[in-house]
mmCIF file of C-alpha atoms in Angstrom:
data_model
loop_
_atom_site.group_PDB
_atom_site.id
_atom_site.type_symbol
_atom_site.label_atom_id
_atom_site.label_comp_id
_atom_site.label_asym_id
_atom_site.label_seq_id
_atom_site.Cartn_x
_atom_site.Cartn_y
_atom_site.Cartn_z
ATOM 1 C CA PRO A 30 158.229 147.399 -1.729
ATOM 2 C CA VAL A 31 154.672 147.319 -0.456
ATOM 3 C CA ARG A 32 153.133 143.856 -0.155
ATOM 4 C CA ARG A 33 149.397 143.440 -0.634
ATOM 5 C CA LEU A 34 147.072 140.464 -0.485
ATOM 6 C CA ILE A 35 144.299 140.737 -3.114
ATOM 7 C CA ALA A 36 141.282 138.430 -2.926
ATOM 8 C CA MET A 37 140.267 136.831 -6.239
ATOM 9 C CA GLN A 38 136.674 136.018 -7.107
ATOM 10 C CA PRO A 39 135.569 132.708 -8.642
ATOM 11 C CA GLU A 40 133.917 132.788 -12.067
ATOM 12 C CA ASP A 41 131.525 130.341 -13.689
ATOM 13 C CA ASP A 42 134.233 129.048 -16.055
ATOM 14 C CA GLY A 43 136.391 127.797 -13.187
ATOM 15 C CA PHE A 44 138.857 130.674 -13.264
ATOM 16 C CA TYR A 45 139.451 133.275 -10.570
ATOM 17 C CA ARG A 46 139.739 136.961 -11.406
ATOM 18 C CA ALA A 47 140.714 140.207 -9.684
ATOM 19 C CA ALA A 48 141.200 143.796 -10.841
ATOM 20 C CA VAL A 49 144.206 145.446 -9.193
ATOM 21 C CA PRO A 50 144.456 149.220 -9.770
ATOM 22 C CA ALA A 51 147.576 151.362 -9.612
ATOM 23 C CA VAL A 52 150.082 148.623 -10.367
ATOM 24 C CA ALA A 53 153.039 149.631 -12.545
ATOM 25 C CA PRO A 54 155.143 147.456 -14.873
ATOM 26 C CA GLY A 55 157.945 145.837 -12.921
ATOM 27 C CA ALA A 56 155.755 144.883 -9.983
ATOM 28 C CA ARG A 57 156.270 141.325 -8.723
ATOM 29 C CA TYR A 58 153.386 139.019 -7.834
ATOM 30 C CA ARG A 59 152.469 135.434 -6.964
ATOM 31 C CA TYR A 60 149.288 133.462 -6.435
ATOM 32 C CA GLN A 61 148.439 132.165 -2.983
ATOM 33 C CA LEU A 62 146.562 128.887 -3.306
ATOM 34 C CA ASP A 63 144.554 128.359 -0.130
ATOM 35 C CA ASP A 64 146.986 126.985 2.440
ATOM 36 C CA ILE A 65 149.222 125.257 -0.104
ATOM 37 C CA GLY A 66 151.652 128.119 -0.639
ATOM 38 C CA LEU A 67 152.726 130.947 -2.975
ATOM 39 C CA PHE A 68 153.348 130.154 -6.635
ATOM 40 C CA PRO A 69 154.363 132.063 -9.778
ATOM 41 C CA ASP A 70 151.833 132.759 -12.509
ATOM 42 C CA PRO A 71 151.701 129.806 -14.983
ATOM 43 C CA ALA A 72 151.063 132.353 -17.757
ATOM 44 C CA ALA A 73 153.550 134.966 -16.525
ATOM 45 C CA ARG A 74 155.185 137.080 -19.213
ATOM 46 C CA PHE A 75 158.500 137.245 -17.365
ATOM 47 C CA GLN A 76 160.282 135.443 -14.516
ATOM 48 C CA PRO A 77 163.299 137.663 -13.746
ATOM 49 C CA GLN A 78 164.630 135.320 -11.045
ATOM 50 C CA GLY A 79 163.665 131.978 -12.534
ATOM 51 C CA PRO A 80 160.615 129.708 -12.439
ATOM 52 C CA HIS A 81 160.476 129.334 -8.651
ATOM 53 C CA ALA A 82 160.422 133.063 -7.862
ATOM 54 C CA ALA A 83 157.773 135.768 -8.251
ATOM 55 C CA SER A 84 156.389 136.718 -11.648
ATOM 56 C CA GLN A 85 156.865 140.229 -13.022
ATOM 57 C CA LEU A 86 154.272 142.529 -14.554
ATOM 58 C CA ILE A 87 155.478 143.560 -18.016
ATOM 59 C CA ASP A 88 154.725 146.386 -20.427
ATOM 60 C CA CYS A 89 154.505 144.303 -23.615
ATOM 61 C CA ARG A 90 154.491 147.260 -26.013
ATOM 62 C CA PHE A 91 157.266 147.317 -28.628
ATOM 63 C CA GLU A 92 158.068 149.528 -31.608
ATOM 64 C CA TRP A 93 158.431 147.230 -34.595
ATOM 65 C CA HIS A 94 160.233 148.131 -37.839
ATOM 66 C CA ASP A 95 159.199 145.146 -39.978
ATOM 67 C CA ASP A 96 155.968 146.430 -41.526
ATOM 68 C CA GLY A 97 157.142 145.292 -44.953
ATOM 69 C CA TRP A 98 157.907 141.757 -43.828
ATOM 70 C CA ARG A 99 155.438 139.310 -45.364
ATOM 71 C CA GLY A 100 156.653 136.069 -43.831
ATOM 72 C CA ILE A 101 157.915 132.946 -45.574
ATOM 73 C CA GLY A 102 156.891 129.706 -47.243
ATOM 74 C CA ILE A 103 158.644 126.379 -46.759
ATOM 75 C CA GLU A 104 160.097 126.065 -50.265
ATOM 76 C CA GLY A 105 163.836 126.568 -50.650
ATOM 77 C CA GLN A 106 164.588 127.562 -47.069
ATOM 78 C CA VAL A 107 167.987 127.007 -45.450
ATOM 79 C CA ILE A 108 167.408 126.556 -41.716
ATOM 80 C CA TYR A 109 170.036 127.264 -39.055
ATOM 81 C CA GLU A 110 169.274 125.844 -35.609
ATOM 82 C CA MET A 111 170.437 128.307 -32.950
ATOM 83 C CA HIS A 112 170.824 128.011 -29.190
ATOM 84 C CA ILE A 113 170.812 131.600 -27.948
ATOM 85 C CA GLY A 114 172.804 130.742 -24.836
ATOM 86 C CA ALA A 115 175.590 129.022 -26.786
ATOM 87 C CA PHE A 116 175.677 131.129 -29.967
ATOM 88 C CA THR A 117 177.741 133.959 -28.421
ATOM 89 C CA ALA A 118 179.982 134.329 -25.392
ATOM 90 C CA ALA A 119 177.390 136.587 -23.761
ATOM 91 C CA GLY A 120 174.585 134.127 -24.516
ATOM 92 C CA THR A 121 171.888 136.759 -25.108
ATOM 93 C CA PHE A 122 169.539 137.861 -27.863
ATOM 94 C CA ASP A 123 171.174 141.277 -28.059
ATOM 95 C CA ALA A 124 174.637 139.767 -28.493
ATOM 96 C CA ALA A 125 173.384 137.519 -31.293
ATOM 97 C CA ILE A 126 172.110 140.495 -33.311
ATOM 98 C CA ALA A 127 175.663 141.480 -34.257
ATOM 99 C CA HIS A 128 176.141 138.145 -36.067
ATOM 100 C CA LEU A 129 173.040 138.325 -38.263
ATOM 101 C CA PRO A 130 174.920 139.731 -41.308
ATOM 102 C CA TYR A 131 177.316 136.761 -41.161
ATOM 103 C CA LEU A 132 174.445 134.273 -41.102
ATOM 104 C CA ARG A 133 172.835 135.984 -44.069
ATOM 105 C CA GLU A 134 176.118 135.909 -45.991
ATOM 106 C CA LEU A 135 176.486 132.240 -45.112
ATOM 107 C CA GLY A 136 173.304 131.516 -47.049
ATOM 108 C CA VAL A 137 170.952 130.967 -44.130
ATOM 109 C CA THR A 138 167.348 132.063 -44.706
ATOM 110 C CA VAL A 139 165.627 130.859 -41.511
ATOM 111 C CA LEU A 140 166.843 130.847 -37.908
ATOM 112 C CA GLU A 141 165.281 128.161 -35.738
ATOM 113 C CA ILE A 142 165.612 129.248 -32.109
ATOM 114 C CA MET A 143 165.744 126.395 -29.614
ATOM 115 C CA PRO A 144 163.092 126.597 -26.862
ATOM 116 C CA ILE A 145 163.144 129.788 -24.806
ATOM 117 C CA ALA A 146 160.277 129.208 -22.334
ATOM 118 C CA GLU A 147 161.596 129.874 -18.806
ATOM 119 C CA PHE A 148 163.478 126.908 -17.364
ATOM 120 C CA PRO A 149 165.413 126.270 -14.128
ATOM 121 C CA GLY A 150 169.161 126.760 -13.855
ATOM 122 C CA ARG A 151 171.632 128.682 -15.976
ATOM 123 C CA PHE A 152 172.175 126.354 -18.923
ATOM 124 C CA ASN A 153 169.562 124.201 -20.636
ATOM 125 C CA TRP A 154 168.642 123.065 -24.113
ATOM 126 C CA GLY A 155 165.192 124.424 -23.331
ATOM 127 C CA TYR A 156 163.161 121.245 -23.679
ATOM 128 C CA ASP A 157 162.237 121.276 -19.982
ATOM 129 C CA GLY A 158 160.542 124.671 -20.037
ATOM 130 C CA VAL A 159 157.853 125.361 -17.432
ATOM 131 C CA CYS A 160 156.742 128.998 -17.820
ATOM 132 C CA MET A 161 155.478 128.828 -21.376
ATOM 133 C CA PHE A 162 154.820 132.543 -21.949
ATOM 134 C CA ALA A 163 158.020 133.870 -20.347
ATOM 135 C CA PRO A 164 161.195 134.182 -22.447
ATOM 136 C CA TYR A 165 164.116 132.833 -20.436
ATOM 137 C CA HIS A 166 165.473 135.691 -18.325
ATOM 138 C CA GLY A 167 169.099 134.656 -18.882
ATOM 139 C CA TYR A 168 168.803 135.541 -22.572
ATOM 140 C CA GLY A 169 167.934 139.162 -21.816
ATOM 141 C CA ALA A 170 165.026 141.363 -20.778
ATOM 142 C CA TYR A 171 161.497 140.648 -21.975
ATOM 143 C CA ASN A 172 161.752 142.660 -25.200
ATOM 144 C CA ALA A 173 165.217 141.349 -26.114
ATOM 145 C CA CYS A 174 163.681 138.527 -28.146
ATOM 146 C CA LYS A 175 161.548 141.042 -30.044
ATOM 147 C CA ARG A 176 164.612 143.183 -30.801
ATOM 148 C CA PHE A 177 166.359 140.117 -32.190
ATOM 149 C CA ILE A 178 163.464 139.170 -34.477
ATOM 150 C CA ASP A 179 162.990 142.772 -35.615
ATOM 151 C CA ALA A 180 166.694 142.965 -36.533
ATOM 152 C CA ALA A 181 166.599 139.567 -38.271
ATOM 153 C CA HIS A 182 163.724 140.692 -40.474
ATOM 154 C CA ARG A 183 165.677 143.829 -41.439
ATOM 155 C CA HIS A 184 168.474 141.504 -42.592
ATOM 156 C CA GLY A 185 166.058 139.369 -44.594
ATOM 157 C CA LEU A 186 166.158 136.473 -42.137
ATOM 158 C CA ALA A 187 163.068 134.656 -40.903
ATOM 159 C CA VAL A 188 162.925 133.347 -37.341
ATOM 160 C CA ILE A 189 160.965 130.328 -36.130
ATOM 161 C CA LEU A 190 160.691 129.007 -32.578
ATOM 162 C CA ASP A 191 161.122 125.482 -31.269
ATOM 163 C CA VAL A 192 158.183 124.808 -28.927
ATOM 164 C CA VAL A 193 157.413 121.856 -26.650
ATOM 165 C CA TYR A 194 153.756 120.902 -26.222
ATOM 166 C CA ASN A 195 154.219 117.215 -25.359
ATOM 167 C CA HIS A 196 155.340 117.687 -21.729
ATOM 168 C CA PHE A 197 156.410 120.223 -19.133
ATOM 169 C CA GLY A 198 159.738 120.133 -17.343
ATOM 170 C CA PRO A 199 159.828 118.589 -13.850
ATOM 171 C CA ASP A 200 161.570 121.459 -12.028
ATOM 172 C CA GLY A 201 159.492 124.589 -11.500
ATOM 173 C CA ASN A 202 156.323 123.068 -12.930
ATOM 174 C CA TYR A 203 153.491 124.123 -10.611
ATOM 175 C CA LEU A 204 150.541 123.561 -12.944
ATOM 176 C CA ALA A 205 149.211 120.615 -10.946
ATOM 177 C CA LYS A 206 148.917 122.916 -7.931
ATOM 178 C CA PHE A 207 146.402 125.031 -9.836
ATOM 179 C CA SER A 208 144.314 122.234 -11.336
ATOM 180 C CA PRO A 209 144.286 118.421 -11.535
ATOM 181 C CA HIS A 210 143.283 118.611 -15.206
ATOM 182 C CA TYR A 211 146.564 119.642 -16.828
ATOM 183 C CA PHE A 212 147.947 116.104 -16.871
ATOM 184 C CA THR A 213 146.663 112.598 -17.526
ATOM 185 C CA ASP A 214 147.782 109.040 -16.825
ATOM 186 C CA ARG A 215 145.823 107.644 -19.778
ATOM 187 C CA TYR A 216 148.854 107.987 -22.061
ATOM 188 C CA SER A 217 152.516 107.192 -21.559
ATOM 189 C CA ASN A 218 155.164 109.839 -22.021
ATOM 190 C CA GLU A 219 158.904 109.252 -21.863
ATOM 191 C CA TRP A 220 159.648 112.722 -20.439
ATOM 192 C CA GLY A 221 157.061 112.953 -17.664
ATOM 193 C CA ASP A 222 153.302 113.166 -17.295
ATOM 194 C CA ALA A 223 151.326 113.330 -20.536
ATOM 195 C CA ILE A 224 149.356 116.529 -21.097
ATOM 196 C CA ASN A 225 145.570 116.219 -20.989
ATOM 197 C CA TYR A 226 144.289 117.293 -24.403
ATOM 198 C CA ASP A 227 141.140 115.165 -24.576
ATOM 199 C CA GLY A 228 139.931 114.247 -21.084
ATOM 200 C CA GLU A 229 137.931 115.932 -18.369
ATOM 201 C CA GLY A 230 138.783 119.623 -18.083
ATOM 202 C CA SER A 231 140.927 119.524 -21.215
ATOM 203 C CA GLY A 232 139.263 122.519 -22.843
ATOM 204 C CA ALA A 233 141.224 125.035 -20.794
ATOM 205 C CA VAL A 234 144.417 123.003 -21.216
ATOM 206 C CA ARG A 235 144.076 123.040 -24.998
ATOM 207 C CA GLU A 236 143.376 126.761 -24.931
ATOM 208 C CA PHE A 237 146.464 127.369 -22.779
ATOM 209 C CA GLN A 238 148.761 125.708 -25.297
ATOM 210 C CA ILE A 239 147.109 127.097 -28.428
ATOM 211 C CA ASP A 240 147.154 130.592 -26.936
ATOM 212 C CA ASN A 241 150.856 130.103 -26.338
ATOM 213 C CA ALA A 242 151.499 129.312 -30.008
ATOM 214 C CA CYS A 243 149.448 132.328 -31.087
ATOM 215 C CA TYR A 244 151.291 134.493 -28.551
ATOM 216 C CA TRP A 245 154.708 133.766 -30.047
ATOM 217 C CA ILE A 246 153.429 134.252 -33.598
ATOM 218 C CA GLY A 247 151.313 137.346 -32.959
ATOM 219 C CA GLN A 248 153.156 139.306 -30.286
ATOM 220 C CA PHE A 249 156.749 138.307 -31.090
ATOM 221 C CA HIS A 250 156.433 138.120 -34.903
ATOM 222 C CA PHE A 251 157.976 134.662 -35.095
ATOM 223 C CA ASP A 252 157.681 133.293 -38.629
ATOM 224 C CA GLY A 253 156.652 129.827 -37.555
ATOM 225 C CA LEU A 254 157.110 127.023 -35.082
ATOM 226 C CA ARG A 255 158.997 123.768 -34.887
ATOM 227 C CA LEU A 256 156.772 121.419 -32.862
ATOM 228 C CA ASP A 257 158.762 119.025 -30.704
ATOM 229 C CA ALA A 258 157.974 115.267 -30.671
ATOM 230 C CA THR A 259 154.431 115.523 -31.998
ATOM 231 C CA GLN A 260 153.981 111.744 -31.704
ATOM 232 C CA SER A 261 153.775 112.328 -27.940
ATOM 233 C CA ILE A 262 151.009 114.924 -28.200
ATOM 234 C CA HIS A 263 148.114 112.558 -27.506
ATOM 235 C CA ASP A 264 144.598 113.609 -28.456
ATOM 236 C CA SER A 265 141.761 111.201 -29.275
ATOM 237 C CA GLY A 266 139.108 113.925 -29.401
ATOM 238 C CA PRO A 267 137.051 114.873 -32.453
ATOM 239 C CA ARG A 268 139.654 117.422 -33.584
ATOM 240 C CA HIS A 269 143.324 117.051 -32.788
ATOM 241 C CA VAL A 270 144.839 119.924 -30.841
ATOM 242 C CA LEU A 271 147.557 120.339 -33.484
ATOM 243 C CA ALA A 272 144.970 120.863 -36.219
ATOM 244 C CA GLU A 273 143.343 123.589 -34.156
ATOM 245 C CA LEU A 274 146.724 125.076 -33.317
ATOM 246 C CA SER A 275 147.701 125.131 -36.991
ATOM 247 C CA ASP A 276 144.591 127.045 -38.045
ATOM 248 C CA ARG A 277 144.708 129.532 -35.204
ATOM 249 C CA ALA A 278 148.436 130.208 -35.431
ATOM 250 C CA ARG A 279 148.015 131.153 -39.092
ATOM 251 C CA ARG A 280 145.178 133.492 -38.178
ATOM 252 C CA ALA A 281 147.355 135.053 -35.477
ATOM 253 C CA ALA A 282 149.962 135.843 -38.149
ATOM 254 C CA GLY A 283 147.465 137.991 -40.030
ATOM 255 C CA SER A 284 148.748 138.762 -43.534
ATOM 256 C CA ARG A 285 152.143 137.165 -42.860
ATOM 257 C CA ARG A 286 152.910 133.649 -44.062
ATOM 258 C CA ILE A 287 154.295 131.271 -41.446
ATOM 259 C CA ILE A 288 155.680 127.744 -41.524
ATOM 260 C CA LEU A 289 154.840 124.970 -39.078
ATOM 261 C CA ILE A 290 157.263 122.037 -38.911
ATOM 262 C CA ALA A 291 156.744 118.795 -37.005
ATOM 263 C CA GLU A 292 159.269 116.584 -35.361
ATOM 264 C CA ASN A 293 157.551 113.217 -35.611
ATOM 265 C CA GLU A 294 159.593 110.092 -34.980
ATOM 266 C CA PRO A 295 157.285 107.641 -36.815
ATOM 267 C CA GLN A 296 156.876 110.251 -39.591
ATOM 268 C CA GLN A 297 153.090 110.030 -39.685
ATOM 269 C CA VAL A 298 151.801 111.535 -42.909
ATOM 270 C CA HIS A 299 148.600 112.866 -41.347
ATOM 271 C CA CYS A 300 150.730 115.613 -39.804
ATOM 272 C CA LEU A 301 151.010 117.112 -43.278
ATOM 273 C CA ALA A 302 147.442 116.524 -44.456
ATOM 274 C CA ASP A 303 145.135 119.516 -44.638
ATOM 275 C CA THR A 304 143.006 120.151 -41.576
ATOM 276 C CA ALA A 305 139.908 119.820 -43.756
ATOM 277 C CA GLN A 306 140.970 116.190 -44.379
ATOM 278 C CA ARG A 307 141.433 115.525 -40.633
ATOM 279 C CA GLY A 308 145.151 116.193 -40.859
ATOM 280 C CA HIS A 309 147.185 118.554 -38.714
ATOM 281 C CA GLY A 310 147.775 121.076 -41.499
ATOM 282 C CA LEU A 311 151.530 121.384 -40.956
ATOM 283 C CA ASP A 312 153.929 122.405 -43.707
ATOM 284 C CA ALA A 313 156.756 119.910 -43.230
ATOM 285 C CA MET A 314 158.374 117.427 -40.895
ATOM 286 C CA TRP A 315 161.982 116.567 -40.230
ATOM 287 C CA ASN A 316 163.196 113.524 -42.168
ATOM 288 C CA ASP A 317 164.696 111.823 -39.132
ATOM 289 C CA ASP A 318 165.512 108.641 -41.054
ATOM 290 C CA PHE A 319 167.827 110.532 -43.375
ATOM 291 C CA HIS A 320 169.279 112.620 -40.537
ATOM 292 C CA HIS A 321 170.144 109.584 -38.431
ATOM 293 C CA SER A 322 171.545 107.681 -41.400
ATOM 294 C CA ALA A 323 173.667 110.635 -42.487
ATOM 295 C CA ARG A 324 174.982 110.968 -38.931
ATOM 296 C CA VAL A 325 176.069 107.332 -38.939
ATOM 297 C CA ALA A 326 177.658 107.683 -42.366
ATOM 298 C CA LEU A 327 179.521 110.888 -41.511
ATOM 299 C CA THR A 328 180.571 110.241 -37.895
ATOM 300 C CA GLY A 329 180.626 106.459 -37.548
ATOM 301 C CA LYS A 330 178.568 106.642 -34.349
ATOM 302 C CA ARG A 331 176.646 103.429 -33.675
ATOM 303 C CA GLU A 332 175.379 103.675 -30.107
ATOM 304 C CA ALA A 333 171.750 103.071 -29.062
ATOM 305 C CA TYR A 334 169.238 103.451 -31.903
ATOM 306 C CA LEU A 335 172.027 104.311 -34.365
ATOM 307 C CA ARG A 336 173.217 100.678 -34.296
ATOM 308 C CA ASP A 337 170.526 99.417 -36.652
ATOM 309 C CA LEU A 338 170.931 102.472 -38.850
ATOM 310 C CA SER A 339 174.605 101.666 -39.337
ATOM 311 C CA LEU A 340 173.484 98.877 -41.656
ATOM 312 C CA MET A 341 170.685 100.848 -43.273
ATOM 313 C CA MET A 342 172.678 103.945 -44.035
ATOM 314 C CA GLN A 343 173.808 102.865 -47.489
ATOM 315 C CA THR A 344 170.265 102.664 -48.799
ATOM 316 C CA GLU A 345 169.244 105.860 -46.993
ATOM 317 C CA VAL A 346 172.254 107.985 -47.896
ATOM 318 C CA GLY A 347 174.117 106.339 -50.756
ATOM 319 C CA GLU A 348 171.105 106.276 -53.049
ATOM 320 C CA VAL A 349 169.392 109.537 -52.128
ATOM 321 C CA THR A 350 170.183 110.889 -55.583
ATOM 322 C CA GLU A 351 168.813 107.846 -57.424
ATOM 323 C CA PRO A 352 166.228 108.741 -60.080
ATOM 324 C CA SER A 353 162.697 107.469 -59.714
ATOM 325 C CA GLY A 354 161.460 104.658 -61.904
ATOM 326 C CA PRO A 355 159.290 101.537 -62.069
ATOM 327 C CA GLY A 356 160.404 98.656 -59.893
ATOM 328 C CA ARG A 357 162.324 100.857 -57.524
ATOM 329 C CA GLY A 358 161.475 101.679 -53.962
ATOM 330 C CA GLY A 359 159.812 100.224 -50.938
ATOM 331 C CA SER A 360 160.597 103.084 -48.571
ATOM 332 C CA SER A 361 158.018 105.520 -47.244
ATOM 333 C CA THR A 362 160.646 108.246 -47.017
ATOM 334 C CA MET A 363 162.543 107.700 -50.252
ATOM 335 C CA PRO A 364 160.373 105.769 -52.735
ATOM 336 C CA HIS A 365 162.953 106.150 -55.489
ATOM 337 C CA LYS A 366 165.566 103.831 -53.947
ATOM 338 C CA ARG A 367 167.231 101.232 -56.138
ATOM 339 C CA ASN A 368 167.389 98.603 -53.380
ATOM 340 C CA PRO A 369 164.119 97.702 -51.658
ATOM 341 C CA VAL A 370 164.170 98.795 -48.051
ATOM 342 C CA GLY A 371 163.453 95.183 -47.059
ATOM 343 C CA CYS A 372 167.133 94.386 -47.708
ATOM 344 C CA ALA A 373 168.174 96.761 -44.950
ATOM 345 C CA ALA A 374 165.567 95.281 -42.617
ATOM 346 C CA VAL A 375 167.040 91.801 -43.155
ATOM 347 C CA LEU A 376 170.531 93.108 -42.458
ATOM 348 C CA THR A 377 169.265 94.676 -39.256
ATOM 349 C CA VAL A 378 167.919 91.288 -38.156
ATOM 350 C CA ALA A 379 171.367 89.852 -38.882
ATOM 351 C CA VAL A 380 172.825 92.180 -36.259
ATOM 352 C CA ARG A 381 170.358 91.153 -33.561
ATOM 353 C CA VAL A 382 170.375 87.380 -34.074
ATOM 354 C CA PRO A 383 173.978 86.361 -33.115
ATOM 355 C CA PRO A 384 173.758 87.558 -29.457
ATOM 356 C CA LEU A 385 170.496 85.651 -29.057
ATOM 357 C CA VAL A 386 172.047 82.493 -30.484
ATOM 358 C CA ALA A 387 174.967 82.904 -28.077
ATOM 359 C CA THR A 388 172.528 83.120 -25.175
ATOM 360 C CA MET A 389 170.796 79.939 -26.319
ATOM 361 C CA LEU A 390 174.077 78.040 -26.649
ATOM 362 C CA ALA A 391 175.316 79.220 -23.256
ATOM 363 C CA GLY A 392 172.052 77.989 -21.679
ATOM 364 C CA MET A 393 172.395 74.591 -23.346
ATOM 365 C CA VAL A 394 175.900 74.134 -21.902
ATOM 366 C CA GLN A 395 174.704 74.994 -18.403
ATOM 367 C CA GLU A 396 171.821 72.545 -18.620
ATOM 368 C CA HIS A 397 173.913 69.738 -20.125
ATOM 369 C CA GLU A 398 176.818 69.917 -17.674
ATOM 370 C CA ARG A 399 175.230 71.179 -14.457
ATOM 371 C CA ALA A 400 171.468 70.779 -14.892
ATOM 372 C CA LEU A 401 171.103 74.420 -13.931
ATOM 373 C CA GLY A 402 167.982 75.065 -15.955
ATOM 374 C CA GLY A 403 169.082 76.446 -19.278
ATOM 375 C CA TRP A 404 165.467 76.111 -20.372
ATOM 376 C CA GLN A 405 164.764 79.544 -18.833
ATOM 377 C CA ALA A 406 167.131 81.169 -21.326
ATOM 378 C CA GLU A 407 165.567 79.148 -24.151
ATOM 379 C CA TRP A 408 162.051 80.080 -23.073
ATOM 380 C CA ASP A 409 162.902 83.781 -23.270
ATOM 381 C CA THR A 410 165.218 83.721 -26.282
ATOM 382 C CA LEU A 411 163.676 81.200 -28.682
ATOM 383 C CA PRO A 412 160.487 83.249 -29.368
ATOM 384 C CA GLN A 413 162.631 86.266 -30.225
ATOM 385 C CA LEU A 414 164.685 84.199 -32.663
ATOM 386 C CA VAL A 415 161.576 82.778 -34.303
ATOM 387 C CA THR A 416 160.020 86.229 -34.624
ATOM 388 C CA LEU A 417 163.164 87.734 -36.140
ATOM 389 C CA ALA A 418 163.666 84.843 -38.545
ATOM 390 C CA ALA A 419 160.035 84.985 -39.657
ATOM 391 C CA GLY A 420 160.257 88.730 -40.163
ATOM 392 C CA ALA A 421 163.441 88.396 -42.200
ATOM 393 C CA LEU A 422 161.875 85.665 -44.344
ATOM 394 C CA ARG A 423 158.788 87.792 -44.980
ATOM 395 C CA GLN A 424 160.963 90.763 -45.955
ATOM 396 C CA MET A 425 163.055 88.654 -48.314
ATOM 397 C CA THR A 426 159.894 87.278 -49.946
ATOM 398 C CA ASP A 427 158.856 90.849 -50.786
ATOM 399 C CA VAL A 428 162.375 91.713 -51.944
ATOM 400 C CA VAL A 429 162.603 88.748 -54.320
ATOM 401 C CA ALA A 430 159.111 89.349 -55.670
ATOM 402 C CA GLY A 431 159.900 92.932 -56.586
ATOM 403 C CA LEU A 432 163.581 92.552 -57.438
ATOM 404 C CA GLN A 433 164.804 94.422 -60.481
ATOM 405 C CA VAL A 434 168.255 93.529 -61.789
ATOM 406 C CA ASP A 435 170.111 95.883 -64.102
ATOM 407 C CA ALA A 436 171.880 93.683 -66.642
#
């Protein structure tokens, strides 16, 4: 292949542009950034050899057969979460097409595809994607995803995409080489650097992510998005990036209806409020409280954050079918509960207190017998005990005040 070096010209908006004639689809290219090195296109449509290699020019045209498809609403949907790489032995979009009739017969109405943005390595859940516009090459050629969605629509199945706009993966992420404005240290993020949605230079960053959402909806005919960990999408600007994304993604769908679902750990209700009321305008969010409680109830798992839920699961799961009525409730997720949620909070405190008491007693023995300074353990542990006891007392006060006893 012939290698050429094309000079790009700076524009007033901070971008560089170049017109390159006589380049056919399939051509490979990279950007040379001064003396730093050669890097793939952050907005490449395809990375045939992974996120570290050259980007490929793609003919994005596709012959669709879903003209009669009008999209979906959120009501009554049965969602099947699918990892393309694990769903079949071949691990490709084309291989998955053969199983669509089975999924339809099973009663599924919506397929939620786990993230497909190009990531490093052969196997990955997809939550460390780095090339946001490039479907992962291991799942098939560029148009393979479109073939899958086109076939799903012919079988009456909607398809939504799991997208990650709270962080970029660490391996193959070259955005910081192109601009210092993609990331910010003003917010914490448990998966890496927080994305800059509201600081200096954030306008282009916001546009990059919103364009990505519109790209999947408009060019791939996805029927919606599942937005990963929205509590970690930080934006203190006048209009939250998710509100803007919600409005523009629906416009990108044209006459089709789409659904936008949030994963939001604290289950913040403003995610579901209309954008006109300063909400994010999303259609639904996962009920993580019920999911985690059901997992504890069904599997018995109690590690990490599931430990506290092991005590709460009876009120979350056992009474989910309770009718609503006066005097019931106390939960933001299930206001119809018979037992006030404060009871479960007190039981959770009961799990945490005994180890702290044991620490206190062990410190007292050391100080009494060897004068080894058990006060350090007391200094650290006693405030925690007081806080927990006070919290439990406050919860029980509310429980007793609102208690309803069925005679």
